[in-house]
Each structure stands twice: as structure tokens, then as C-alpha cells.
Short mmCIF file of C-alpha atoms and ligand atoms in Angstrom, two decimals:
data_model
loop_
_atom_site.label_atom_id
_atom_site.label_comp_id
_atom_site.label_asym_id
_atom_site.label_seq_id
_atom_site.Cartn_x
_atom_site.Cartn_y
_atom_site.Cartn_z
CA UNK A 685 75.25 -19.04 6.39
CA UNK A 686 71.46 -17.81 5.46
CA UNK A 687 68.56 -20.23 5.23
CA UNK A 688 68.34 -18.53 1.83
CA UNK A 689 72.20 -19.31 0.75
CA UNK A 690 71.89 -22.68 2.21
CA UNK A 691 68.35 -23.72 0.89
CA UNK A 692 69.32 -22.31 -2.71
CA UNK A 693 72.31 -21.05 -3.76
CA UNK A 694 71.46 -20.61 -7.45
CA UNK A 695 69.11 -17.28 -5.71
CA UNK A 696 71.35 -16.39 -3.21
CA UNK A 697 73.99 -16.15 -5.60
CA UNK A 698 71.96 -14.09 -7.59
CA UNK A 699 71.28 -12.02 -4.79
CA UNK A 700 74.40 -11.55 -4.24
CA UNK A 701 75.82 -10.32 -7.64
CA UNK A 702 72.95 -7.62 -7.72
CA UNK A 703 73.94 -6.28 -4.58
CA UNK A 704 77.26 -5.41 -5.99
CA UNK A 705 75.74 -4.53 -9.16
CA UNK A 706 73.87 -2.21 -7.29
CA UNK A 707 77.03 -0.53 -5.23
CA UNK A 708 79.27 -0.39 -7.77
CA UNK A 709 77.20 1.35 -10.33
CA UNK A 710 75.44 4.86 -9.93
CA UNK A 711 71.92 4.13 -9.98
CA UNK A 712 70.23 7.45 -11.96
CA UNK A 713 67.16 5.76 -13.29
CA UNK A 714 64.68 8.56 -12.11
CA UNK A 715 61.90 6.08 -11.04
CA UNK A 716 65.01 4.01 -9.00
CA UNK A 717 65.34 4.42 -4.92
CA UNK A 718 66.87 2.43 -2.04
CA UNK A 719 64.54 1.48 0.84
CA UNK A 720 66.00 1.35 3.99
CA UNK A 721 66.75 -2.17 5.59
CA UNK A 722 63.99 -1.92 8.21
CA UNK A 723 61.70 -1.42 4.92
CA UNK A 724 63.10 -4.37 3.68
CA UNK A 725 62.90 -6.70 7.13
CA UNK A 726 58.69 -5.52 7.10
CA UNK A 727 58.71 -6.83 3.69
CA UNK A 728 60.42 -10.36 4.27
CA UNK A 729 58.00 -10.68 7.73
CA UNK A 730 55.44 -13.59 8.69
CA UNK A 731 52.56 -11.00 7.55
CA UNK A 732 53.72 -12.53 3.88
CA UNK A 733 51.59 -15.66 4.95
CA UNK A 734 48.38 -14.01 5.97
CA UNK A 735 45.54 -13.78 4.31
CA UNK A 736 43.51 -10.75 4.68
CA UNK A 737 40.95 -10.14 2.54
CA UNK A 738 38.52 -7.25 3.36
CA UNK A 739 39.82 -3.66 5.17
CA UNK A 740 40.49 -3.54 8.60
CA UNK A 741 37.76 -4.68 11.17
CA UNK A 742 36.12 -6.19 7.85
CA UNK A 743 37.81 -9.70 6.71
CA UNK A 744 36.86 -12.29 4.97
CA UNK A 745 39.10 -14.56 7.38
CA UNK A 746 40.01 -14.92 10.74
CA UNK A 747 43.44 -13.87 12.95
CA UNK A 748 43.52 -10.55 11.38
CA UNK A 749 43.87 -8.61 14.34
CA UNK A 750 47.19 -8.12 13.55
CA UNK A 751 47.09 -7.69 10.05
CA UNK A 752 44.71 -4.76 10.89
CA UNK A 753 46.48 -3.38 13.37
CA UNK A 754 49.81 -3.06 10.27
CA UNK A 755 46.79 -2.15 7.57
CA UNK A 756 45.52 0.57 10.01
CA UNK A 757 48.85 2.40 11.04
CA UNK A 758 49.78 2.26 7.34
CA UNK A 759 46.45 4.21 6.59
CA UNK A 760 46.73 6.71 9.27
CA UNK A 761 50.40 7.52 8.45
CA UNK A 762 49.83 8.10 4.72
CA UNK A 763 46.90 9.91 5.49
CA UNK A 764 48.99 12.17 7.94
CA UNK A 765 51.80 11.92 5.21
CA UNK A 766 49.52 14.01 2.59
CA UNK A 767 47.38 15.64 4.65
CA UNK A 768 43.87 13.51 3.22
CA UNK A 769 41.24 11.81 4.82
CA UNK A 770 40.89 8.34 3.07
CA UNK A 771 43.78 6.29 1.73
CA UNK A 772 43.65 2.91 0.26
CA UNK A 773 47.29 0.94 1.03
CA UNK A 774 46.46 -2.46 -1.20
CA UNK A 775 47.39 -1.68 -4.51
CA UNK A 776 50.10 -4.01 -5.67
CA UNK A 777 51.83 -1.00 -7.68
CA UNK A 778 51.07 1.84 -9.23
CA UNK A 779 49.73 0.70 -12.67
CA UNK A 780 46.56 -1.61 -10.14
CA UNK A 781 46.16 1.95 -8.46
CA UNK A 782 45.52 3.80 -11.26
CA UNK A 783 43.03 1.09 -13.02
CA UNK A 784 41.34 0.74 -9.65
CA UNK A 785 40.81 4.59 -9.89
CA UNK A 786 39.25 3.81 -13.37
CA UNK A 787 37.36 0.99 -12.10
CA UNK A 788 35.36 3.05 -9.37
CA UNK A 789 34.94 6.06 -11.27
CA UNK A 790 34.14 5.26 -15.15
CA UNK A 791 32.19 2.85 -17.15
CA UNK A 792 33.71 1.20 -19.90
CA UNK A 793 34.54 3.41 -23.17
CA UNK A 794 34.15 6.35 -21.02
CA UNK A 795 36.77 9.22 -22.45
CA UNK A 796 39.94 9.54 -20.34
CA UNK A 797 42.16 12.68 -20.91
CA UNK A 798 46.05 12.32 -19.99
CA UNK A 799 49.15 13.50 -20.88
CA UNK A 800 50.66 11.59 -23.76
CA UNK A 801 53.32 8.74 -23.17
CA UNK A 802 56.16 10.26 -25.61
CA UNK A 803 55.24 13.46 -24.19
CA UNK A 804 56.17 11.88 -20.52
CA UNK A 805 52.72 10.97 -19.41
CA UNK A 806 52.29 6.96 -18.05
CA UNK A 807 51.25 3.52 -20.02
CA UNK A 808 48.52 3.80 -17.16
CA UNK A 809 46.88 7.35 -18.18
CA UNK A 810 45.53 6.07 -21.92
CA UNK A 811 47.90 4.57 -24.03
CA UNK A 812 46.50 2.02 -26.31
CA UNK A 813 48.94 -0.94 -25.22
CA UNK A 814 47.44 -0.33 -21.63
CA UNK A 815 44.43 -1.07 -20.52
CA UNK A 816 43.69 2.22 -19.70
CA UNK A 817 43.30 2.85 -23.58
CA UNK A 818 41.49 -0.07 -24.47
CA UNK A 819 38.84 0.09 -22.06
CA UNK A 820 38.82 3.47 -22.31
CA UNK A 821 38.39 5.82 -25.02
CA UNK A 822 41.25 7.91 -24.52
CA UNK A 823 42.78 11.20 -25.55
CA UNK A 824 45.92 12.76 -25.03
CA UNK A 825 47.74 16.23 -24.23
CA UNK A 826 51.91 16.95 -24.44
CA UNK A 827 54.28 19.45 -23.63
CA UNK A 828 55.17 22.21 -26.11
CA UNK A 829 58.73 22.61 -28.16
CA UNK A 830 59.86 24.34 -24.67
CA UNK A 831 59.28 21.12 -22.83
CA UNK A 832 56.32 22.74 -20.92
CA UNK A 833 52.56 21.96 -20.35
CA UNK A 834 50.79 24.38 -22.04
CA UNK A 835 47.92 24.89 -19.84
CA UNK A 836 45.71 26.79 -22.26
CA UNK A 837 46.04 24.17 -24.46
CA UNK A 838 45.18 21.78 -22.45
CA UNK A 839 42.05 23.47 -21.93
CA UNK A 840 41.47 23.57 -25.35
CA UNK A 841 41.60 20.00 -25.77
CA UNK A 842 39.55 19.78 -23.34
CA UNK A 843 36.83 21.30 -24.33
CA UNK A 844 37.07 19.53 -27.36
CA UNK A 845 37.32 16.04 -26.32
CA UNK A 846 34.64 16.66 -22.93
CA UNK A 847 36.32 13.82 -20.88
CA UNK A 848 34.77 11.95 -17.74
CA UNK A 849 38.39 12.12 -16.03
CA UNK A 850 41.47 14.36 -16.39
CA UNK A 851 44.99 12.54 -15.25
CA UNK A 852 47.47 14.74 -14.41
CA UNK A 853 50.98 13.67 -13.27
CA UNK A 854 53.50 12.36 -15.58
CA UNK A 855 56.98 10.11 -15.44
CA UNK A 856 59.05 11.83 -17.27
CA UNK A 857 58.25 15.99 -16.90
CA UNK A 858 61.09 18.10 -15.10
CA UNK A 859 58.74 21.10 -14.07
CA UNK A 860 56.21 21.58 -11.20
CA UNK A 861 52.70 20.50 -12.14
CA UNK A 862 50.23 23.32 -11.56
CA UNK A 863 47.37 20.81 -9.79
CA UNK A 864 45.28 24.43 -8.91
CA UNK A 865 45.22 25.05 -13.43
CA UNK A 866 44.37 21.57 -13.57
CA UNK A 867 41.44 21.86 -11.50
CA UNK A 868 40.26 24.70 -12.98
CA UNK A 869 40.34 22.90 -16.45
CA UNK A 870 38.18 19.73 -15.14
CA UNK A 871 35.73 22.11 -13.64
CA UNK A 872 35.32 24.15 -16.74
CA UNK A 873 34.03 20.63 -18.79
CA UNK A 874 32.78 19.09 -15.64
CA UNK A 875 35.55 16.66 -15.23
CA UNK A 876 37.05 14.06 -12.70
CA UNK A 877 40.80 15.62 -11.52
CA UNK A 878 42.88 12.47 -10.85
CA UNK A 879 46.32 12.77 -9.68
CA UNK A 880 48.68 10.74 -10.35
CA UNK A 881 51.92 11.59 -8.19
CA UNK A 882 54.05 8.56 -8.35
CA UNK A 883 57.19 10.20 -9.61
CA UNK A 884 56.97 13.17 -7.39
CA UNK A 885 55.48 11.78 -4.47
CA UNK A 886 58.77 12.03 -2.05
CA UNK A 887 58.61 15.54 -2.85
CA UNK A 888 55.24 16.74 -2.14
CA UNK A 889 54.95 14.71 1.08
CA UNK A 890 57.92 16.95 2.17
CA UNK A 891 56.43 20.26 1.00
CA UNK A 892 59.72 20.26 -1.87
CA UNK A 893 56.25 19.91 -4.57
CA UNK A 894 52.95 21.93 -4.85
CA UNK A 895 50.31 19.21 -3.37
CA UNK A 896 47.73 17.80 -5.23
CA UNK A 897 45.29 18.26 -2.52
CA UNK A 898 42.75 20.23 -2.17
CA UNK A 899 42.50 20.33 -6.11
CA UNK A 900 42.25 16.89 -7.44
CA UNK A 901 39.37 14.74 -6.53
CA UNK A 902 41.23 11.65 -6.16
CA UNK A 903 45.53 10.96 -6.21
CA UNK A 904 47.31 7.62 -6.98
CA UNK A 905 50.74 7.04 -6.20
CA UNK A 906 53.87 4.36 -6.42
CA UNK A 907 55.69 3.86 -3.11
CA UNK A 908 59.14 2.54 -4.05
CA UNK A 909 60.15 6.02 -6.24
CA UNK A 910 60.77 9.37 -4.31
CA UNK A 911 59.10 7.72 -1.04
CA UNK A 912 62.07 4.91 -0.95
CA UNK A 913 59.29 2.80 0.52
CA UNK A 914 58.13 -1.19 -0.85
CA UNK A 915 57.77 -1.60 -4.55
CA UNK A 916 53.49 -0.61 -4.03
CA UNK A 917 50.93 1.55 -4.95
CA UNK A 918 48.39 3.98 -3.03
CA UNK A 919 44.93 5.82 -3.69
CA UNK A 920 43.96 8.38 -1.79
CA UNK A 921 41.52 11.23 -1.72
CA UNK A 922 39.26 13.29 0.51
CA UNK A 923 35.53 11.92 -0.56
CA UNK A 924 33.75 9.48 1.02
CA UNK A 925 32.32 8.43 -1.66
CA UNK A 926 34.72 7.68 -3.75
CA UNK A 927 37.04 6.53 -1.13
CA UNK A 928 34.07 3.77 -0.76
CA UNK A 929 33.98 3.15 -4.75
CA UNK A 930 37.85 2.84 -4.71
CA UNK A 931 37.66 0.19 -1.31
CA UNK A 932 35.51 -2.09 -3.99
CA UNK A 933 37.93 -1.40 -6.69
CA UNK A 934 40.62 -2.78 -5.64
CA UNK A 935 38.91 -5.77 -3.34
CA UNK A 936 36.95 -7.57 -4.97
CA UNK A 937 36.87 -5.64 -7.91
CA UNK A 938 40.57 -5.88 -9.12
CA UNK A 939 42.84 -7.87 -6.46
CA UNK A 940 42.87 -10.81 -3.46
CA UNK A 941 44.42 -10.93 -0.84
CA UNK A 942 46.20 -8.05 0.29
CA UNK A 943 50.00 -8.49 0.67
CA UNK A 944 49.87 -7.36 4.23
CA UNK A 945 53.98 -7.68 4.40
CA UNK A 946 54.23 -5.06 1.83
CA UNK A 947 51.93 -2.69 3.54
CA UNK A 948 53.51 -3.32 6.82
CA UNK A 949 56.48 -1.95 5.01
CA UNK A 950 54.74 0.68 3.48
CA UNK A 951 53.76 2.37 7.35
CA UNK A 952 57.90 1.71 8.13
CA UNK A 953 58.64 3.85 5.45
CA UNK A 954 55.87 6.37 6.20
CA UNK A 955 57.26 6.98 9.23
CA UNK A 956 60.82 7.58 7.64
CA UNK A 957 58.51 10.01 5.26
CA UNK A 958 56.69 12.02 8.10
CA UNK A 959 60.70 12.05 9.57
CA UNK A 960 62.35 15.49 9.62
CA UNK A 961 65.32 13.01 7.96
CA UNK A 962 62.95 12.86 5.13
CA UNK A 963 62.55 17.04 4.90
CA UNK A 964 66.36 16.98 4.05
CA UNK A 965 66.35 14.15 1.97
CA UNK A 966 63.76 15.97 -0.55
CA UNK A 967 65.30 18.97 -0.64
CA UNK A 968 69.05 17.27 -1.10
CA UNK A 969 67.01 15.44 -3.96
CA UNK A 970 65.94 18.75 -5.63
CA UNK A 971 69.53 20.02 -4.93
CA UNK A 972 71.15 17.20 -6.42
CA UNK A 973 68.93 17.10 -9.82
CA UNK A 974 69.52 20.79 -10.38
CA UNK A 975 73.56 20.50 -10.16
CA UNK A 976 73.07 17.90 -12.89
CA UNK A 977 71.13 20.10 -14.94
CA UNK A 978 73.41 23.12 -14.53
CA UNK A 979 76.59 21.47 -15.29
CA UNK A 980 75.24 19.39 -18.09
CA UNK A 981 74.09 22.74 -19.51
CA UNK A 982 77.24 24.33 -18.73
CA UNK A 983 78.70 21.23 -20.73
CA UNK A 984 76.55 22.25 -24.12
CA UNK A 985 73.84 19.83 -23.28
CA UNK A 986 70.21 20.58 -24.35
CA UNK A 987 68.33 20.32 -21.17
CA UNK A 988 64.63 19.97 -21.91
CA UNK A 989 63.24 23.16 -20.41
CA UNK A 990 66.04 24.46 -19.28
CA UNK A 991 66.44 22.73 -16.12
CA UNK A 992 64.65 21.27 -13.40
CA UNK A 993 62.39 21.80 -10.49
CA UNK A 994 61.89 18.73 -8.84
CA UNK A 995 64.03 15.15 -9.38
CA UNK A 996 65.02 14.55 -12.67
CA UNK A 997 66.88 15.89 -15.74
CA UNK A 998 65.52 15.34 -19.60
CA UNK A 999 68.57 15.57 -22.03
CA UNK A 1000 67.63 16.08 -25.56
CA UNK A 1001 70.08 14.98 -28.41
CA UNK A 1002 67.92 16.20 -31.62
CA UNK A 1003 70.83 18.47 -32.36
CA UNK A 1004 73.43 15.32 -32.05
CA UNK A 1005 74.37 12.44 -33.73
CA UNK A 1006 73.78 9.86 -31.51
CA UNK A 1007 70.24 8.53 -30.20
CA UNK A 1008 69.07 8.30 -26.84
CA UNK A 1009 69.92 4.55 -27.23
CA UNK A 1010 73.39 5.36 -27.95
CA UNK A 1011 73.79 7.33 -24.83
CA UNK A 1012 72.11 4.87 -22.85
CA UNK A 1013 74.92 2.54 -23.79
CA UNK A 1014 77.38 4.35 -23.46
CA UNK A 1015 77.00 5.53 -20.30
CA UNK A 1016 75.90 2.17 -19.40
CA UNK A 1017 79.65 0.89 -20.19
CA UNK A 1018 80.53 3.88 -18.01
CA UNK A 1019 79.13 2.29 -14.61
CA UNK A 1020 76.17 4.82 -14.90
CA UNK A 1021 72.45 3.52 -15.08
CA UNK A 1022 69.90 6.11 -16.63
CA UNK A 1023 67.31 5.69 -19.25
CA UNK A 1024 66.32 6.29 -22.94
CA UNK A 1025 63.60 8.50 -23.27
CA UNK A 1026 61.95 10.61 -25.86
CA UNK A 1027 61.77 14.24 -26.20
CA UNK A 1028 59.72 16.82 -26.99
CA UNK A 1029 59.63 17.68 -31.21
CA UNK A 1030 61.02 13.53 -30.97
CA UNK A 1031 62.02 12.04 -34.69
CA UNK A 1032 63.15 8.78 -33.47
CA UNK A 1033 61.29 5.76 -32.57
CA UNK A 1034 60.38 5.25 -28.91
CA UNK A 1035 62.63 1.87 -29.28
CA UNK A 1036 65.73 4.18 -29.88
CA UNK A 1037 64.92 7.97 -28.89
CA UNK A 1038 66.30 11.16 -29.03
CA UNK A 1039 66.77 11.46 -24.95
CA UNK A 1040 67.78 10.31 -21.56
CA UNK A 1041 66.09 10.47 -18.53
CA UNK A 1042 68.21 11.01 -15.20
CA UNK A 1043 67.14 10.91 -11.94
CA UNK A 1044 68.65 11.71 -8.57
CA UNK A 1045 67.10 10.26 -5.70
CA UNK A 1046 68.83 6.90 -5.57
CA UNK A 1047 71.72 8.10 -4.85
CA UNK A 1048 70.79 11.21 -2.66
CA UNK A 1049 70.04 7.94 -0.82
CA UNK A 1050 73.27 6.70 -0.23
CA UNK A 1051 74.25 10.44 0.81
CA UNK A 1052 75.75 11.78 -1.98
CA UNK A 1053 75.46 15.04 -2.03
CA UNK A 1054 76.47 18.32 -4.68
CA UNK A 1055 80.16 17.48 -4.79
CA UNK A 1056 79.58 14.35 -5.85
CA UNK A 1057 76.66 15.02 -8.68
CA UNK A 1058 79.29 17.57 -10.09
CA UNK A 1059 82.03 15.41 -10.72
CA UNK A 1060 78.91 12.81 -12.02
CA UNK A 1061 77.93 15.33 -14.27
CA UNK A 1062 81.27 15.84 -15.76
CA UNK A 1063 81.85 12.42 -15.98
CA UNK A 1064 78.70 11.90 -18.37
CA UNK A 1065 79.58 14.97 -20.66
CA UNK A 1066 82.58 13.40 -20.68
CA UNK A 1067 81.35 10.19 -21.94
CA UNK A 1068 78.86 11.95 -24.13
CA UNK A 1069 81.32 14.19 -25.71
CA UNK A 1070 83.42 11.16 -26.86
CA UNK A 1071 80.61 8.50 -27.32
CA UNK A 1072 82.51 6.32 -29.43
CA UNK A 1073 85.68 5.92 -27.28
CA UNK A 1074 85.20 2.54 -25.17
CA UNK A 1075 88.76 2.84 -23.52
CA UNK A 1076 87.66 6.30 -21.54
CA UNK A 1077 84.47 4.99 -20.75
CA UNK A 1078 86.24 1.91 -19.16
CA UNK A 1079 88.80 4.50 -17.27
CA UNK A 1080 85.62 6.49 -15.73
CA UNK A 1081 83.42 3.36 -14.85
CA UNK A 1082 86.83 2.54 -12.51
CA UNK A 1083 86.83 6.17 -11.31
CA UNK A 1084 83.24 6.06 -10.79
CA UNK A 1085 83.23 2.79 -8.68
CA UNK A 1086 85.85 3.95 -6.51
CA UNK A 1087 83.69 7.42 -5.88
CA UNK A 1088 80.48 4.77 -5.83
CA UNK A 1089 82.05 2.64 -3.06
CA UNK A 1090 82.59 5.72 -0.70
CA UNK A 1091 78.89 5.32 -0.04
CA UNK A 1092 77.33 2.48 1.45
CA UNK A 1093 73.31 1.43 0.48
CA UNK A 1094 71.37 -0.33 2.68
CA UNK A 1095 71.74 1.92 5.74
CA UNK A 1096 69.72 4.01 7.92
CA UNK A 1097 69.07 7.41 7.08
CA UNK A 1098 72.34 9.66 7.86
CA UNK A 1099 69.92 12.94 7.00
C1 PLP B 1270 55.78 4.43 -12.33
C2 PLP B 1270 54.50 5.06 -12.63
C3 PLP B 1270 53.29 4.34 -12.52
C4 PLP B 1270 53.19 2.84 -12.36
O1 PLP B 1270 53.84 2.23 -11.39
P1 PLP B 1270 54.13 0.66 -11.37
O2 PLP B 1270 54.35 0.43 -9.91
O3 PLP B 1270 55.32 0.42 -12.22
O4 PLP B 1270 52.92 -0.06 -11.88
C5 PLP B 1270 52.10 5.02 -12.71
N1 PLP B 1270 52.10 6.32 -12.99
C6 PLP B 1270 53.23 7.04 -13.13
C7 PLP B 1270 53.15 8.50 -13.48
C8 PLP B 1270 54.47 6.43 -12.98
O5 PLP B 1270 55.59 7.13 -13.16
#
């Protein structure tokens, strides 16, 4: 028996039930991963009771030797991971990183420029619910009918708008961004390039995704997406100075203590990252997302931009009856987790959509491999070609857990 299953059952139990919810469904939310279990035993460590405020070799408390010797390895590795020179490992999660980033580099009601939220962009890069568009005045580019950043528009807008900081990155955009066009843009209005990889992060650290570096001045990312790391965020960037702005940013600007179990876990799964394991994983990823796209395609699905280059698939439904919502359902019912999302030319609200967003590095992570997103494929056509019929989708979430159970989680890395 655990200490967790004897000292509370009610959350072991719960535990529990998640676990198989997580095996015997197909995970395809595109911002979804499994960690590995070594990940996972850094996170539940002793570091979890140590304080540490400060950066290594500068605390606020004593007994950090160790706590610096985690902090240190985990800067060093991402460091070596993307090929910078200053990385900050403390953000809780992404959304901290990217208002530290604002923090350090603009004053209040200075004009951010990002990519719009129904257009893919991020909460985090200026919508008005965030706080990135309240204390910010903020402005916003999108993709064009073709599901593409226009990049001559962007420039346009740019122009227009003159903004202190340009974000580029995005959580729902199934092309490469071009972070060399981007830089050009922020140097043409003598702007800020910030980065913002957290979707495609896996990728680029793998060489699978143009890096951001040398171009952008400063790059945020999440670490539980493509990197399969801790649920966390990142900063990083190559200039001292604001590498120094960012350090006061985050501590004392925006957080505490730093949870130094969750960066210990971040260096474990840098060094599954730096792995030549994690060179086939990326490219399996990219594999993976483009049989979905093809077959779905093949299937009479509209494909947002015809395809895919990195780890996820937009499917539009403008031309159908059924909202994103619909889909999301259904599929649901079908033992197959993805997400509403809207699409480009969108005339739904976001709360129902005209899209879903599908991802495949979750399960790349439990090995699956082309023969298996195929069949998964199929099996959602399916499901979306007879949306209303509950009785098939109960016959393929069977199917589907059967195929699902083939291939454990929680392992190490078979790549
Ligand atoms: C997921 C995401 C974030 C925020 O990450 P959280 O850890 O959920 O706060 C920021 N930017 C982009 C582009 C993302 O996709």
C-alpha cells in the first residue's frame, strides 16, 4: 500500500481513475504530453520543501547548496538544449514567463503586438481577459483565409501600430514560423522580437523547427508540451542585459520561492531532450501529425492550410453542419480527447467554434507510431462522418481502447 493510498484514499482513488482515464483514451489535445516517470520521481522529491529564494550562489536562505547545484544543471542543460547563453528555469508556467518577459522589458500601457487569440495566438500575447491586454495596450495580427501568416501584413500593421514588443509564436498555427521575417519586421519599427515557443518547443530543440535564435531578442517557453518535461515555464535569451531584467522579473518582481522540485525535473527531462531518443521522438511527432492530416484530407476534411509542418492538425467545419463543439463531443464519446478551436474566416462563437485542434505528441509518447495514427484517423472521419450516431461511436471507443491498451504510458523512452 502507498503512504498516499493509505493516508487518503479519497486522492489516491482519484489518482487512480485518471490513470486509466489516461490509458484508455487517446490523448490528442495538442498542448497534452506524458513525462517520463523519472520526470515525475524529481517532481515528488524533498527539493518540494526547500526554500530558495534568489539564483544560484545568491539566496535569500541558507542549505541551498543543493538546491543550486539542481537550479544550475537545469540552466546549463537548457542553455545547451537551445543553443543560448542565459536561461531563467523559475517560471511556474508559461503564462508567469511570458508576463515576466513583459515585466522586464515594458512599462505599463506600453503597445504589445501579437498574433490574435481566434487567429491561434495565446491569452498571454494581448488579449484583453489577460493581463497582457490590460496592462498593456495591445494590438493584434491573424492568419489569412489560407490559414497562413501573412508576413507583409504583418509588417503593415506594424508600421501602423509602432509597438515596443513583437510576440511571435502561437498555440494553435500548423505551419513553421519564419522567426528570420519576424526579425526583420521588429527591426524595421524598432521593436522588441519575443518568442514565444511553447507549443513547438520539442521540435526546435531537436532541429524538427527553424530556431528562434539568433533572431528574437528574448524566447519564453512551457515545459510540459513538446518537451514532455514538468508542467513549467522558461525564459531565455542571449543578452545580458535583459537576462538580468528578466532574473528581477520573475524574483522579486513576479514570484517566491522557486519550486526547486519542479526545476529539478525540468534538468531530468533536459537531458531526455539533449538525448538522441529525443531526435526520433520529434521527428516521429512530425511524422505522426502529417498522417493525420493526409488521411483526414483524403477523408474530405478541410485541413486548415492544407496540412501540417510541425505537431498538430486544424480541422475546419465552416462547410459542415456541426460546430467544433459538436465534434469535440462526439469524438469525446469516441474515447478520443482533442479540442474545440476556431478557425480562420470563424462565424461561431469561441464558446462553440467552427474547429478542432489535434495534436500528436502524447501519444508519439507511448510509441505509437504511423500505423496506428492511420487507423486513428479513420476512426475520427468515421465518427465525424456520422456525428449523430452514438451506437458507432460506442463500437470505436471499444476498438480504440483495445488499440490504446497495446501501449503502455509511464515508461522510459523506447526511441
Ligand atoms: C500554453 C501556452 C502558454 C502558457 O502556458 P501555461 O503553462 O498554460 O501558462 C503560453 N504561450 C503559448 C503560445 C502557449 O501555447
Amino acid at each position: 500500500m502507498s503512504f498516499l493510498q493509505e493516508f487518503d484514499n479519497e486522492i489516491f482513488e482519484l489518482c487512480e481513475k485518471e490513470l486509466e482515464r489516461q490509458t484508455d483514451h487517446l490523448e490528442m489535445i495538442a498542448s497534452e504530453n506524458f513525462t517520463l516517470p523519472a520526470v515525475m520521481e524529481a517532481m515528488g522529491s524533498v527539493f518540494t520543501n526547500k526554500y530558495a529564494e534568489g539564483y544560484p550562489n545568491k539566496r535569500y536562505y541558507g542549505g541551498c547548496e543543493f538546491a543550486d547545484g539542481v537550479e544550475q544543471l537545469a540552466i546549463d542543460r537548457a542553455c545547451e538544449l537551445f543553443n543560448c547563453q542565459f536561461a531563467n528555469v523559475q517560471p511556474h508556467a508559461g503564462s508567469q514567463a511570458n508576463g515576466a518577459v513583459y515585466a522586464a522589458l515594458l512599462q505599463a500601457g506600453d503597445k504589445i503586438l501579437g498574433m490574435d487569440l481566434s487567429h491561434g495566438g495565446h491569452l498571454t500575447h494581448g488579449s484583453k481577459v489577460s493581463f497582457s491586454g490590460k496592462n498593456y495596450q495591445s494590438f493584434t495580427y491573424g492568419v489569412e483565409l489560407d490559414g497562413r501568416i501573412n508576413y507583409d501584413r504583418v509588417l503593415d500593421i506594424a508600421k501602423i501600430v509602432q509597438p515596443k514588443i513583437i510576440v511571435c509564436g502561437a498555440s494553435a498555427y500548423a505551419r513553421e514560423i519564419d522567426f528570420k521575417r519576424f526579425r526583420e519586421i521588429a527591426d524595421a519599427v524598432g521593436a522588441i522580437l519575443f518568442a514565444d515557443i511553447a507549443h513547438i518547443a520539442g521540435l526546435v530543440c531537436a532541429g524538427e523547427h527553424p530556431s528562434p535564435f539568433p533572431y528574437a531578442d528574448v524566447v519564453t517557453t512551457t515545459t510540459h508540451k513538446t518537451l514532455a518535461g514538468p508542467r513549467g515555464g522558461m525564459i531565455m535569451t542571449n543578452d545580458e542585459e535583459i537576462a538580468k531584467k528578466v532574473n528581477s522579473a520573475i524574483f522579486p518582481g513576479l514570484q517566491g520561492g522557486p519550486l526547486v522540485h519542479v526545476i529539478a525535473a525540468k534538468a531530468v527531462a533536459f537531458k531526455y531532450n539533449l538525448s538522441d531518443a529525443w531526435k526520433a521522438y520529434a521527428k516521429q511527432v512530425k511524422s505522426n501529425a502529417a498522417v493525420l492530416a493526409k488521411v483526414l484530407m483524403e477523408r474530405g476534411y478541410d485541413v486548415v492550410s492544407g496540412g501540417t509542418d510541425n505537431h498538430l492538425v486544424l480541422v475546419s467545419f465552416l462547410n459542415k453542419e456541426f460546430s467544433g463543439k459538436d465534434a469535440d463531443a462526439a469524438l469525446g464519446r469516441a474515447g478520443i480527447t482533442v479540442n474545440k478551436n476556431t478557425v480562420p474566416g470563424e462565424t461561431r462563437s469561441p464558446f462553440v467554434t467552427s474547429g478542432i485542434r489535434i495534436g500528436s505528441p502524447a501519444l508519439t509518447s507511448r510509441g505509437m507510431k504511423e500505423a496506428e495514427f492511420e487507423t486513428i484517423a479513420n476512426r475520427i472521419a468515421d465518427v465525424l462522418d456520422d456525428i449523430e450516431n452514438e451506437a458507432k461511436q460506442a463500437e470505436i471507443k471499444a476498438e480504440l481502447k483495445a488499440l490504446a491498451r497495446n501501449f503502455v504510458i509511464y515508461t522510459q523512452p523506447t526511441y
